[in-house]
Amino acid sequence: MNIEEYKDVWVFIEQRDGQIIDVGLELLGAGRDLADKLEVNLCGVLLGHDVKDSASDLFSYGADKVYVIDDPILEKYRTETYMKAVGDLVRKYKPEIFLYGATSNGKDLASAVATEVMTGLTADTTLLDVNLEKRLFEASRPAFGGNIMATILCKKHRPQMATVRPKVMKKPEPEEGREGEIIEEKITLKEEDLRTKVLEIVRDAKKAVNLEEADVIVAAGKGIKDEKGFNMVKELAEVLNATVGASRDVVEAGLCGHDHQVGQTGLTVTPKIYFAIGISGAVQHVVGMQNSDMIIAINNDPEAAIFNAAHYGIVADAFQIVPMLTEEFRKALKGEEAGGVTANV
Amino acid sequence: MNILVCIKQVPDTKIIKVNPKTNTLDRSSAPAILNPYDAHAVEEAVRLREIHGGKVIVLSMGPPQARNAIRKCVEIGADEGYLISDRRFAGADTLATSYALFKAIEKLQHEQGIDLVLCGKHAIDGDTGQVGPGIARRMEIPPLTNVIKVEEVDLEGGKLKVRRKIENGYELIQSSLPCLLTVEKEINEVAYSPLPNMLRAARYEPTVWTVDDLDDVDIKQLGLKGSPTIVGKMWPPEKSSGAEMIEGEAKEQVEKLLAITLEKRELFGVKGGEK
Ligand SMILES: Cc1cc2nc3c(=O)[nH]c(=O)nc-3n(C[C@H](O)[C@H](O)[C@H](O)COP(=O)(O)OP(=O)(O)OC[C@H]3O[C@@H](n4cnc5c(N)ncnc54)[C@H](O)[C@@H]3O)c2cc1C
Ligand SMILES: Cc1cc2nc3c(=O)[nH]c(=O)nc-3n(C[C@H](O)[C@H](O)[C@H](O)COP(=O)(O)OP(=O)(O)OC[C@H]3O[C@@H](n4cnc5c(N)ncnc54)[C@H](O)[C@@H]3O)c2cc1C
């Protein structure tokens, strides 16, 4: 492998039901910085069916080029088709760095592509940089339950690939009028030759919890005691149009499903605001939410460890303060809501 | 139906300590356990065997102590266990790990036939989730990741249907057999082991293979040498300086908190009904 042949920073642009999702745009922001440092182009990779028209939107988010494969066979994500398409692009155009969102499908794809083209892949990164002297990509990730950060390097193989957690990088402001080049490619697979088929996609926008993409999370800990306390937290979430999170103890008490659990054995979340109500702040919980932009902790124990992780702390009885907060927020936000919204419980 | 389950022994990450001088992990500080997701994978394999017959074979790569993790799988109900253990495997990243496991699977495939491969969603130490899809690519079989339910196995038709967890929902996907699944915890509850399993497990000795027991191995693709990624440096994450405490009576606290959070009021609004 002649690594000098490999240039440009690529970003996989994930779409869902034809709509580009935010993580790809966030990575264009992060990728722009890397590309500028390396003085190379930033390129998006967009696959799907009837997605061609969205390609030009990516220029305003910083892309210089967009590789597009638009084919009915790519309408729904499948590892076998996407891996082949992306693998072919990599072999043909030779990127130096390739970023993917660490979503279910983004991780699945990146892992398959890494083996397909035999290169290194760093998982779930939260910090990206380049060492210009050595011209090396430095991708860092939390490891061992968040107890340590590790920088992973890929010295002798190209592309240098990483999956990046959603919401960690900032989505850039679109710059109107920015232009670029669209490069269309074809996929050579035929439906008859494929071994997998997506029969149905069930997205329950109302019922399903989507903690990983929530902007605001109101999370309940064992301090809320029982169903009554949990409902009190849910009500605050509803008023804030937020998603309900929970500690493991609350899930184990049967107050909500495992999909709500934040932490080492639950989900890693990075909302703009995280309310931790009656949560003690065990390390297994904190690793799942410590990268939130703003953490607000409410606990009646001034010594609770959660106050070390939080940006703002309130020592108070949740049963007194939460209903007051709900009431005041309701008043303050009245008239601003488009009405009829329920929290994602 | 013969089902192969890849299982890993991991340090219990809730207890592991970081050596503050060297910023490396003190692995001896944490007991070794069976990766929790892999326990669910074995449980699912046992469940499928009870319906469709066949065998559950577990495979691990690791040091000799990893035999204990294999015994744990026998307790859950696995029939056979194999450990590949050799210094030449050491220091493997996910690409080299999937290569070594693939070589062992190839041998087992050849000797007894494998219809389905199961892995955990991720291992709680390395935590990449990359090994399963890597093995599938090497075997040239479809990977179905994040499986929360096996809906149907049609052995005669050579296919199965599973639910894959995706963001805010799931998808129902069909695949030909053999294929590889990585499983989520929701897929099942790991049942208490019946006494006969426990007794069998206590005495069970897995088959141990070294590199030399595998066929046509390219040594350059193993261990540290076969790993494109290396860990450059490790450091403890920044400790937050602690919260700014919002003092006062409850009413004051509420007012102050509202003032802070309402600066971001757009977050609480509704944008186009999405979310
Ligand atoms: C392998 C492993 C994995 C784990 N994974 C996870 C995980 O993914 N997620 C997770 O959350 N946990 C996880 N845990 C569990 C974790 O260690 C803690 O036990 C758990 O997070 C504690 O939950 P909690 O904070 O809700 O409850 P507690 O620790 O019981 O804390 C309750 C808090 O509420 C406060 N409180 C009580 N009454 C009031 C009141 N009236 N008003 C205000 N505050 C009040 C108390 O001061 C206390 O701080 C894991 C543990 C292990 C061993
Ligand atoms: C701090 C740190 C960071 C790392 N980061 C990366 C990284 O970003 N990229 C990278 O390529 N490597 C990385 N590694 C190396 C990686 O941990 C090892 O390659 C490890 O052997 C396998 O990866 P995993 O633990 O992530 O497994 P995962 O891919 O998370 O495991 C998924 C499943 O694969 C199966 N499996 C995994 N390992 C074995 C095994 N030894 N035997 C049997 N079955 C197994 C199990 O079914 C398991 O549930 C890192 C290591 C360290 C110490």
XYZ file of C-alpha atoms and ligand atoms in Angstrom:
726
model
C 0.000 0.000 0.000
C 1.396 3.363 -1.031
C -0.126 5.598 1.597
C 0.867 8.752 -0.252
C -1.797 7.998 -2.853
C -4.473 8.479 -0.214
C -5.896 12.011 0.028
C -8.995 13.796 1.226
C -11.233 13.511 4.241
C -14.470 11.608 3.718
C -17.687 11.610 5.712
C -20.378 8.981 5.378
C -23.711 10.817 5.095
C -26.340 8.610 6.689
C -29.922 9.044 5.579
C -33.063 7.628 7.098
C -36.095 7.228 4.851
C -34.343 9.536 2.377
C -33.692 12.309 4.927
C -30.118 13.158 5.804
C -29.675 12.812 9.562
C -27.719 15.263 11.681
C -24.696 13.167 12.551
C -23.369 13.352 8.979
C -23.610 17.145 9.067
C -21.867 17.254 12.442
C -19.054 15.203 10.941
C -18.797 17.568 7.979
C -18.092 20.261 10.568
C -15.390 18.179 12.252
C -14.085 16.914 8.902
C -13.744 20.493 7.611
C -11.214 21.256 10.356
C -9.205 18.141 9.550
C -9.307 18.795 5.800
C -8.182 22.416 6.271
C -5.241 21.352 8.420
C -4.212 18.735 5.882
C -4.998 21.048 2.945
C -7.166 18.498 1.183
C -10.798 18.259 0.076
C -13.692 17.327 2.310
C -16.013 14.834 0.615
C -19.415 13.439 1.518
C -20.516 9.928 0.576
C -24.240 9.704 0.037
C -25.977 6.418 -0.799
C -29.665 5.699 -1.210
C -32.562 5.918 -3.595
C -33.855 9.304 -4.762
C -31.239 11.050 -2.685
C -29.326 12.760 -5.476
C -31.165 16.031 -4.987
C -30.016 16.300 -1.375
C -26.368 16.040 -2.365
C -25.952 19.733 -3.119
C -27.202 20.654 0.369
C -23.983 19.202 1.717
C -21.854 21.903 0.124
C -23.304 24.521 2.441
C -22.183 22.372 5.396
C -18.607 22.359 4.169
C -18.266 19.544 1.626
C -16.151 20.232 -1.466
C -17.262 17.083 -3.264
C -20.049 14.590 -2.835
C -19.870 11.019 -4.101
C -23.387 9.815 -4.827
C -24.720 6.378 -5.630
C -28.443 6.569 -6.246
C -30.031 3.193 -6.870
C -33.237 1.407 -5.759
C -31.115 -1.392 -4.338
C -29.729 1.106 -1.796
C -33.083 2.416 -0.640
C -32.903 0.656 2.724
C -29.643 0.128 4.530
C -28.213 -3.371 4.184
C -24.671 -4.273 5.087
C -24.044 -6.266 1.938
C -25.007 -3.522 -0.521
C -23.570 -0.577 1.393
C -20.316 -2.368 2.175
C -19.820 -3.178 -1.502
C -20.656 0.347 -2.660
C -18.448 2.072 -0.098
C -15.646 -0.461 -0.576
C -15.625 0.229 -4.318
C -15.502 3.988 -3.749
C -12.609 3.659 -1.311
C -10.624 1.487 -3.706
C -11.215 3.880 -6.568
C -10.760 7.287 -4.929
C -8.481 6.445 -1.958
C -9.419 8.718 0.951
C -6.913 9.425 3.698
C -9.428 9.712 6.540
C -12.989 8.374 6.622
C -15.533 9.254 9.346
C -18.862 7.559 10.086
C -21.527 8.390 12.678
C -21.539 5.839 15.502
C -25.198 4.975 14.915
C -26.470 1.366 14.621
C -26.037 1.351 10.872
C -22.968 3.596 10.814
C -21.072 1.242 13.132
C -22.270 -1.800 11.231
C -21.123 -0.329 7.931
C -17.770 0.962 9.154
C -16.884 -2.409 10.741
C -17.709 -4.261 7.537
C -15.851 -1.781 5.317
C -12.748 -1.904 7.541
C -12.529 -5.643 6.952
C -13.455 -5.312 3.284
C -10.584 -2.908 2.579
C -8.346 -4.211 5.408
C -7.709 -1.102 7.422
C -7.939 0.122 11.003
C -11.112 1.481 12.550
C -11.369 3.395 15.807
C -14.689 2.996 17.556
C -16.953 5.571 19.206
C -14.531 8.456 19.163
C -15.250 11.778 20.853
C -12.126 13.755 19.941
C -10.465 14.099 16.531
C -7.220 15.727 15.511
C -4.289 15.373 13.132
C -0.592 15.306 13.853
C 0.692 17.382 10.963
C 4.332 16.533 11.454
C 3.675 12.832 11.006
C 0.553 13.402 8.930
C -1.374 11.041 11.194
C -4.988 11.037 12.259
C -5.439 11.006 16.048
C -8.803 9.584 17.048
C -9.554 9.427 20.763
C -12.216 7.485 22.600
C -13.324 6.835 26.149
C -12.333 3.310 27.207
C -12.915 0.944 30.093
C -16.242 2.295 31.149
C -15.033 5.862 30.670
C -12.239 5.522 33.229
C -9.661 6.484 30.665
C -9.282 8.211 27.288
C -7.218 6.491 24.610
C -5.820 7.897 21.365
C -5.791 5.314 18.579
C -3.469 5.603 15.606
C -3.427 3.774 12.291
C 0.061 4.288 10.918
C 0.495 2.011 7.947
C -2.977 1.494 6.542
C -5.331 3.797 4.677
C -7.948 5.079 4.971
C -7.692 5.899 8.661
C -11.260 5.293 9.780
C -13.300 6.195 12.846
C -16.869 6.115 14.023
C -17.845 9.254 15.927
C -20.578 9.488 18.493
C -23.615 11.532 17.493
C -23.998 14.968 19.082
C -20.387 15.231 20.158
C -19.301 17.356 17.206
C -21.081 20.600 16.472
C -23.268 20.832 13.385
C -21.942 23.805 11.386
C -24.099 26.752 10.386
C -24.947 26.291 6.707
C -23.143 28.722 4.447
C -25.521 29.664 1.653
C -24.172 29.768 -1.876
C -21.199 27.485 -1.219
C -20.689 25.185 -4.192
C -18.971 21.948 -5.002
C -18.735 18.967 -7.266
C -21.082 15.983 -7.437
C -19.556 12.721 -8.600
C -22.016 9.996 -9.482
C -21.092 6.350 -9.357
C -22.982 3.114 -9.984
C -23.420 -0.062 -7.992
C -22.964 -3.366 -9.774
C -25.023 -5.639 -7.493
C -28.363 -7.144 -8.505
C -31.254 -7.798 -6.160
C -31.362 -11.516 -7.125
C -27.820 -11.996 -5.868
C -28.462 -10.585 -2.409
C -28.937 -12.646 0.704
C -30.713 -10.189 2.940
C -33.957 -8.323 2.644
C -35.427 -5.642 4.889
C -39.059 -6.687 5.275
C -40.258 -3.881 7.447
C -39.029 -0.850 9.334
C -41.024 0.015 12.402
C -40.370 3.485 13.748
C -42.645 4.440 16.506
C -42.051 8.143 16.704
C -44.298 8.527 19.722
C -43.557 5.476 21.748
C -40.008 4.659 20.967
C -37.469 6.389 23.111
C -34.668 7.959 21.236
C -32.410 9.052 24.013
C -29.310 9.161 21.882
C -30.722 11.924 19.725
C -32.621 13.870 22.355
C -31.712 17.516 22.941
C -33.139 17.542 26.434
C -33.262 14.583 28.811
C -34.948 14.540 32.190
C -33.566 11.521 34.021
C -34.948 9.922 37.153
C -32.925 8.107 39.809
C -33.914 5.985 42.747
C -34.398 9.172 44.776
C -37.818 9.513 43.136
C -38.761 6.299 44.962
C -41.841 4.966 43.194
C -44.302 5.354 40.377
C -45.680 8.564 41.793
C -42.231 10.109 41.810
C -41.548 8.797 38.339
C -44.746 10.367 37.021
C -43.695 13.645 38.568
C -40.454 13.503 36.564
C -42.349 12.482 33.444
C -44.541 15.526 33.797
C -41.537 17.827 33.880
C -40.212 16.085 30.762
C -43.524 16.600 29.028
C -43.534 20.308 29.710
C -39.963 20.604 28.426
C -40.688 18.447 25.372
C -37.883 16.269 26.669
C -37.144 12.563 26.679
C -37.218 10.606 29.923
C -34.012 8.902 31.023
C -33.361 6.725 34.044
C -30.688 5.160 36.198
C -30.370 1.404 36.275
C -32.026 1.177 39.675
C -35.141 2.861 38.304
C -35.248 0.470 35.354
C -34.747 -2.479 37.670
C -37.556 -1.261 39.887
C -39.765 -1.712 36.827
C -40.669 1.969 36.543
C -39.646 2.108 32.875
C -38.066 0.009 30.162
C -34.388 -0.646 29.555
C -34.502 1.697 26.534
C -34.514 4.549 29.044
C -31.385 3.490 30.872
C -28.399 5.801 30.699
C -24.965 4.476 31.545
C -22.435 1.777 31.026
C -24.973 -0.967 30.445
C -27.515 1.406 28.963
C -27.089 4.200 26.468
C -24.500 6.907 26.084
C -26.222 10.232 25.626
C -25.051 13.731 24.797
C -28.021 16.083 25.000
C -27.807 19.855 25.269
C -29.362 19.678 28.739
C -29.448 16.702 31.109
C -31.488 16.887 34.298
C -30.403 14.276 36.853
C -33.115 14.024 39.494
C -32.481 11.858 42.544
C -29.484 10.190 40.896
C -26.491 9.517 43.134
C -23.887 9.768 40.366
C -22.340 6.286 40.312
C -19.523 6.049 37.770
C -21.540 3.571 35.686
C -24.237 6.185 35.298
C -21.923 9.156 34.790
C -20.006 7.586 31.890
C -23.244 7.526 29.946
C -24.054 11.238 30.294
C -20.852 13.107 31.156
C -20.493 14.592 27.677
C -23.816 16.420 27.862
C -23.497 20.167 27.224
C -25.212 21.162 30.450
C -25.883 18.856 33.380
C -28.242 19.966 36.126
C -28.372 17.792 39.235
C -31.095 17.817 41.855
C -30.380 15.768 44.975
C -31.132 16.164 48.681
C -27.668 14.982 49.666
C -25.092 17.784 49.307
C -22.335 15.139 49.208
C -23.838 13.201 46.283
C -21.225 12.356 43.646
C -23.511 13.609 40.890
C -22.543 17.158 41.877
C -18.983 16.447 40.698
C -20.221 15.631 37.234
C -22.827 18.380 37.007
C -22.505 21.985 35.846
C -25.302 23.215 38.098
C -26.413 21.649 41.328
C -29.478 22.091 43.498
C -29.615 20.556 46.948
C -33.312 20.024 47.517
C -36.061 17.517 48.016
C -37.131 16.429 44.551
C -40.716 15.999 45.693
C -40.853 19.661 46.581
C -38.831 21.265 43.817
C -39.762 19.246 40.739
C -43.486 20.120 40.801
C -42.512 23.782 41.284
C -40.155 23.613 38.312
C -42.804 21.949 36.176
C -45.279 24.664 37.052
C -42.877 27.541 36.387
C -41.626 26.077 33.118
C -45.196 25.522 32.029
C -45.966 29.188 32.634
C -42.782 30.394 30.981
C -43.137 28.239 27.915
C -46.835 28.785 27.479
C -47.709 30.114 24.084
C -44.346 29.060 22.711
C -45.439 25.523 22.159
C -47.070 24.458 18.954
C -49.480 22.527 21.143
C -50.363 18.926 21.754
C -46.898 17.618 22.353
C -46.229 14.685 24.574
C -42.902 13.600 25.909
C -41.270 10.593 24.344
C -42.006 8.150 27.110
C -28.618 -26.709 13.598
C -25.061 -26.138 14.829
C -24.581 -22.733 16.365
C -21.208 -21.221 17.089
C -20.984 -18.490 19.710
C -17.931 -16.247 20.045
C -17.348 -15.348 23.666
C -14.801 -13.153 25.363
C -13.458 -13.025 28.877
C -13.294 -9.425 30.059
C -12.160 -7.576 33.163
C -15.109 -6.353 35.155
C -14.875 -2.724 34.065
C -16.752 -1.398 37.052
C -13.871 -2.319 39.314
C -10.814 -1.800 37.130
C -8.315 0.764 38.398
C -6.101 3.114 36.490
C -2.501 3.360 37.631
C -2.148 7.114 38.194
C 1.606 7.063 37.527
C 1.617 5.307 34.194
C -1.967 5.965 33.115
C -2.295 2.321 32.229
C -4.905 -0.104 33.420
C -4.189 -2.327 36.307
C -5.882 -5.413 34.954
C -5.025 -7.432 38.037
C -7.307 -5.130 40.028
C -10.435 -6.457 38.332
C -11.873 -9.969 38.315
C -12.373 -11.571 34.916
C -15.932 -12.357 33.866
C -17.786 -13.626 30.809
C -18.709 -10.607 28.677
C -22.373 -9.997 29.708
C -23.607 -9.695 26.098
C -22.004 -13.023 25.263
C -23.978 -14.692 28.057
C -27.116 -13.561 26.233
C -25.730 -14.915 22.959
C -25.114 -18.336 24.529
C -28.554 -18.308 26.120
C -30.126 -17.579 22.726
C -28.130 -20.359 21.091
C -29.295 -22.804 23.756
C -32.879 -21.678 23.222
C -32.600 -22.214 19.458
C -30.962 -25.615 19.948
C -33.879 -26.690 22.099
C -36.232 -25.965 19.214
C -34.147 -26.995 16.224
C -31.688 -29.550 17.585
C -27.965 -29.522 16.889
C -25.131 -28.268 19.056
C -23.965 -25.091 20.708
C -20.230 -24.603 20.327
C -18.447 -21.718 22.013
C -15.172 -20.240 20.851
C -12.888 -17.790 22.570
C -9.516 -16.240 21.939
C -7.578 -15.329 25.039
C -5.120 -16.391 27.719
C -5.460 -19.827 29.415
C -7.666 -18.343 32.181
C -10.338 -17.737 29.545
C -11.246 -21.393 30.070
C -13.281 -20.159 33.024
C -15.426 -18.030 30.740
C -15.992 -21.099 28.571
C -17.029 -23.094 31.653
C -19.534 -20.389 32.426
C -21.025 -20.966 28.953
C -21.228 -24.695 29.593
C -23.149 -23.793 32.727
C -25.621 -21.854 30.591
C -25.932 -24.914 28.367
C -23.230 -24.920 25.684
C -22.181 -28.372 24.446
C -18.561 -27.769 23.493
C -15.918 -25.121 24.022
C -12.766 -24.181 22.142
C -10.094 -21.762 23.217
C -7.484 -20.439 20.852
C -4.556 -19.339 22.940
C -1.097 -18.434 21.783
C 1.313 -15.558 22.342
C 1.194 -14.887 18.645
C -2.475 -13.809 19.013
C -1.604 -11.203 21.662
C -2.108 -7.488 21.104
C -4.718 -7.986 18.408
C -6.995 -5.131 17.383
C -10.414 -5.932 15.962
C -9.123 -6.725 12.463
C -6.580 -9.238 13.789
C -9.097 -10.618 16.307
C -11.668 -11.308 13.619
C -8.985 -12.983 11.495
C -7.905 -15.366 14.272
C -11.477 -16.243 15.222
C -12.349 -16.710 11.552
C -9.500 -19.189 11.112
C -10.781 -21.262 14.037
C -14.378 -21.062 12.816
C -13.242 -22.222 9.394
C -11.740 -25.315 10.963
C -14.857 -26.046 13.023
C -17.016 -25.370 9.983
C -15.012 -27.914 8.084
C -15.116 -30.512 10.857
C -18.738 -30.270 11.914
C -20.631 -27.659 9.931
C -21.871 -24.318 11.320
C -25.310 -22.941 10.438
C -25.315 -19.791 12.522
C -22.728 -17.634 14.296
C -23.627 -15.495 17.312
C -21.640 -12.709 18.965
C -22.382 -10.151 21.637
C -23.248 -6.598 20.601
C -19.942 -5.529 22.089
C -17.395 -6.521 24.693
C -17.464 -4.284 27.765
C -13.679 -3.755 27.756
C -12.642 -2.999 24.157
C -16.214 -1.912 23.525
C -15.955 -1.506 19.750
C -18.639 -3.898 18.467
C -16.441 -4.398 15.412
C -15.416 -8.030 15.782
C -18.765 -9.604 14.799
C -19.179 -7.769 11.477
C -15.486 -8.416 10.806
C -15.944 -12.182 11.189
C -19.020 -12.110 8.943
C -17.124 -10.298 6.209
C -14.314 -12.833 6.375
C -16.757 -15.752 6.254
C -18.629 -13.970 3.451
C -21.937 -14.322 5.249
C -24.385 -11.522 6.107
C -23.968 -9.791 9.489
C -27.166 -8.815 11.288
C -26.167 -6.533 14.146
C -28.071 -5.359 17.248
C -30.572 -8.222 17.177
C -33.321 -8.031 19.798
C -35.413 -10.979 18.653
C -35.100 -14.055 16.497
C -38.535 -14.175 14.916
C -38.311 -17.303 12.837
C -35.781 -19.894 11.731
C -36.653 -21.823 8.595
C -33.974 -24.487 8.461
C -35.367 -26.224 5.408
C -35.679 -22.989 3.479
C -32.233 -21.999 4.746
C -33.260 -18.631 6.118
C -34.197 -16.723 9.230
C -35.937 -13.528 10.265
C -34.775 -11.264 13.073
C -35.538 -7.903 14.575
C -32.622 -5.465 14.525
C -32.721 -2.567 16.898
C -32.280 0.777 15.166
C -32.699 4.341 16.408
C -36.283 4.846 17.575
C -37.556 1.488 16.413
C -36.561 -1.766 14.848
C -36.392 -3.417 11.480
C -37.485 -6.868 10.467
C -34.856 -8.398 8.270
C -34.590 -11.720 6.501
C -31.332 -13.432 5.720
C -30.169 -16.656 4.185
C -28.294 -19.103 6.431
C -25.561 -19.225 7.483
C -25.372 -15.705 8.828
C -23.967 -13.940 11.869
C -25.998 -12.176 14.552
C -24.756 -9.799 17.235
C -27.203 -9.706 20.121
C -28.513 -7.031 22.467
C -29.426 -7.715 26.088
C -33.144 -7.441 25.371
C -33.023 -10.641 23.363
C -33.563 -12.828 26.429
C -33.072 -13.252 30.149
C -30.201 -15.503 31.095
C -31.891 -18.269 33.089
C -30.473 -19.817 36.228
C -28.313 -22.777 35.355
C -29.717 -26.178 36.224
C -27.592 -28.242 38.614
C -26.430 -30.858 36.074
C -24.998 -28.052 33.914
C -23.141 -26.634 36.893
C -21.647 -30.011 37.686
C -20.635 -30.582 34.093
C -19.156 -27.096 33.840
C -17.006 -27.497 36.934
C -15.171 -30.411 35.388
C -15.279 -29.279 31.779
C -11.989 -28.905 29.903
C -12.278 -26.964 26.649
C -10.189 -27.918 23.656
C -7.232 -25.557 23.427
C -5.670 -24.741 20.064
C -2.529 -22.814 19.265
C -1.746 -21.146 15.951
C -0.189 -24.405 14.787
C -3.488 -26.248 15.165
C -5.177 -23.952 12.644
C -4.858 -24.377 8.881
C -3.241 -21.974 6.408
C -2.723 -19.164 8.854
C -0.991 -16.030 7.632
C 1.088 -15.171 10.698
C 1.461 -11.578 9.525
C -2.263 -11.031 10.064
C -2.196 -12.114 13.718
C -1.744 -10.242 16.973
C 0.046 -6.940 17.250
C 1.748 -7.445 13.878
C -1.562 -7.928 12.098
C -3.198 -4.923 13.760
C -3.471 -1.679 11.799
C -4.473 0.259 14.911
C -2.357 0.887 17.961
C -3.142 2.646 21.196
C -1.052 5.820 21.099
C -1.541 7.287 24.529
C -3.961 7.022 27.391
C -4.921 9.693 29.873
C -7.577 10.095 32.537
C -10.530 12.171 31.309
C -10.749 15.688 32.623
C -12.432 15.781 35.963
C -15.117 18.403 36.046
C -14.433 21.060 38.622
C -17.766 20.354 40.236
C -21.131 21.973 39.944
C -21.947 25.601 40.511
C -24.426 25.274 43.338
C -27.709 27.120 43.058
C -28.409 28.268 46.594
C -31.387 29.728 48.382
C -34.942 28.803 49.225
C -36.757 26.465 46.858
C -38.493 29.372 45.176
C -35.222 31.177 44.543
C -33.584 28.027 43.269
C -36.400 27.516 40.786
C -36.161 31.086 39.566
C -32.410 30.909 39.083
C -32.607 27.613 37.280
C -35.273 28.950 34.966
C -33.127 31.953 34.150
C -30.222 29.694 33.195
C -32.164 27.165 31.166
C -34.555 29.505 29.411
C -31.591 31.025 27.613
C -31.855 27.842 25.607
C -35.624 27.964 25.341
C -35.540 26.938 21.680
C -34.622 23.446 22.896
C -37.981 23.095 24.586
C -39.968 24.225 21.588
C -41.430 22.001 18.947
C -39.784 21.922 15.599
C -41.976 20.624 12.810
C -43.511 17.899 14.954
C -40.361 15.755 14.627
C -38.612 14.291 17.630
C -21.710 -3.751 35.914
C -22.587 -2.617 36.342
C -23.174 -1.858 35.361
C -24.023 -0.784 35.717
N -24.582 -0.037 34.722
C -25.351 1.019 35.075
C -25.937 1.853 34.066
O -25.791 1.608 32.863
N -26.679 2.910 34.450
C -26.875 3.211 35.776
O -27.564 4.199 36.048
N -26.366 2.439 36.731
C -25.610 1.352 36.418
N -25.108 0.576 37.418
C -25.565 0.812 38.813
C -24.837 1.945 39.503
O -23.660 1.442 40.094
C -25.728 2.543 40.611
O -26.102 1.514 41.489
C -26.978 3.219 40.090
O -26.661 4.126 39.051
C -27.662 3.956 41.200
O -28.882 4.481 40.763
P -29.496 5.783 41.429
O -28.532 6.877 41.393
O -30.802 5.989 40.776
O -29.812 5.266 42.907
P -29.095 5.531 44.286
O -27.655 5.293 44.221
O -29.906 4.792 45.282
O -29.255 7.089 44.494
C -30.431 7.740 44.833
C -30.093 9.201 45.073
O -31.277 9.925 45.273
C -31.081 10.858 46.310
N -32.388 11.139 46.935
C -33.086 10.368 47.800
N -34.237 10.950 48.113
C -34.292 12.126 47.462
C -35.237 13.188 47.390
N -36.385 13.162 48.089
N -34.940 14.248 46.620
C -33.774 14.300 45.909
N -32.859 13.321 45.933
C -33.108 12.242 46.695
C -30.083 10.210 47.234
O -29.357 11.190 47.954
C -29.214 9.442 46.282
O -28.093 10.212 45.877
C -24.274 -0.495 37.074
C -23.665 -1.274 38.063
C -22.843 -2.317 37.715
C -22.231 -3.127 38.823
C -8.205 1.231 25.302
C -8.392 0.359 24.087
C -9.021 0.866 22.976
C -9.167 0.090 21.834
N -9.750 0.628 20.740
C -9.798 -0.084 19.605
C -10.331 0.483 18.421
O -10.791 1.621 18.417
N -10.307 -0.251 17.278
C -9.819 -1.529 17.263
O -9.823 -2.148 16.186
N -9.352 -2.120 18.367
C -9.335 -1.430 19.540
N -8.841 -2.018 20.664
C -8.485 -3.448 20.629
C -9.713 -4.337 20.936
O -10.161 -4.116 22.237
C -9.329 -5.782 20.754
O -9.144 -6.010 19.416
C -10.289 -6.829 21.236
O -9.602 -8.085 21.073
C -11.599 -7.013 20.470
O -12.315 -5.939 20.431
P -13.565 -5.611 21.408
O -13.226 -5.924 22.802
O -13.882 -4.237 21.061
O -14.688 -6.605 20.934
P -16.135 -6.270 20.336
O -16.047 -6.104 18.884
O -16.796 -5.186 21.116
O -16.807 -7.657 20.672
C -18.012 -8.047 20.053
C -18.185 -9.519 20.158
O -17.151 -10.177 19.424
C -16.793 -11.387 20.059
N -15.400 -11.299 20.496
C -14.631 -10.211 20.663
N -13.394 -10.554 21.074
C -13.387 -11.901 21.192
C -12.428 -12.866 21.592
N -11.199 -12.504 21.979
N -12.767 -14.172 21.591
C -14.001 -14.562 21.201
N -14.959 -13.699 20.834
C -14.658 -12.382 20.821
C -17.739 -11.532 21.239
O -18.893 -12.204 20.806
C -18.085 -10.087 21.555
O -19.314 -9.946 22.230
C -8.693 -1.247 21.818
C -8.098 -1.765 22.963
C -7.923 -0.969 24.077
C -7.244 -1.552 25.260
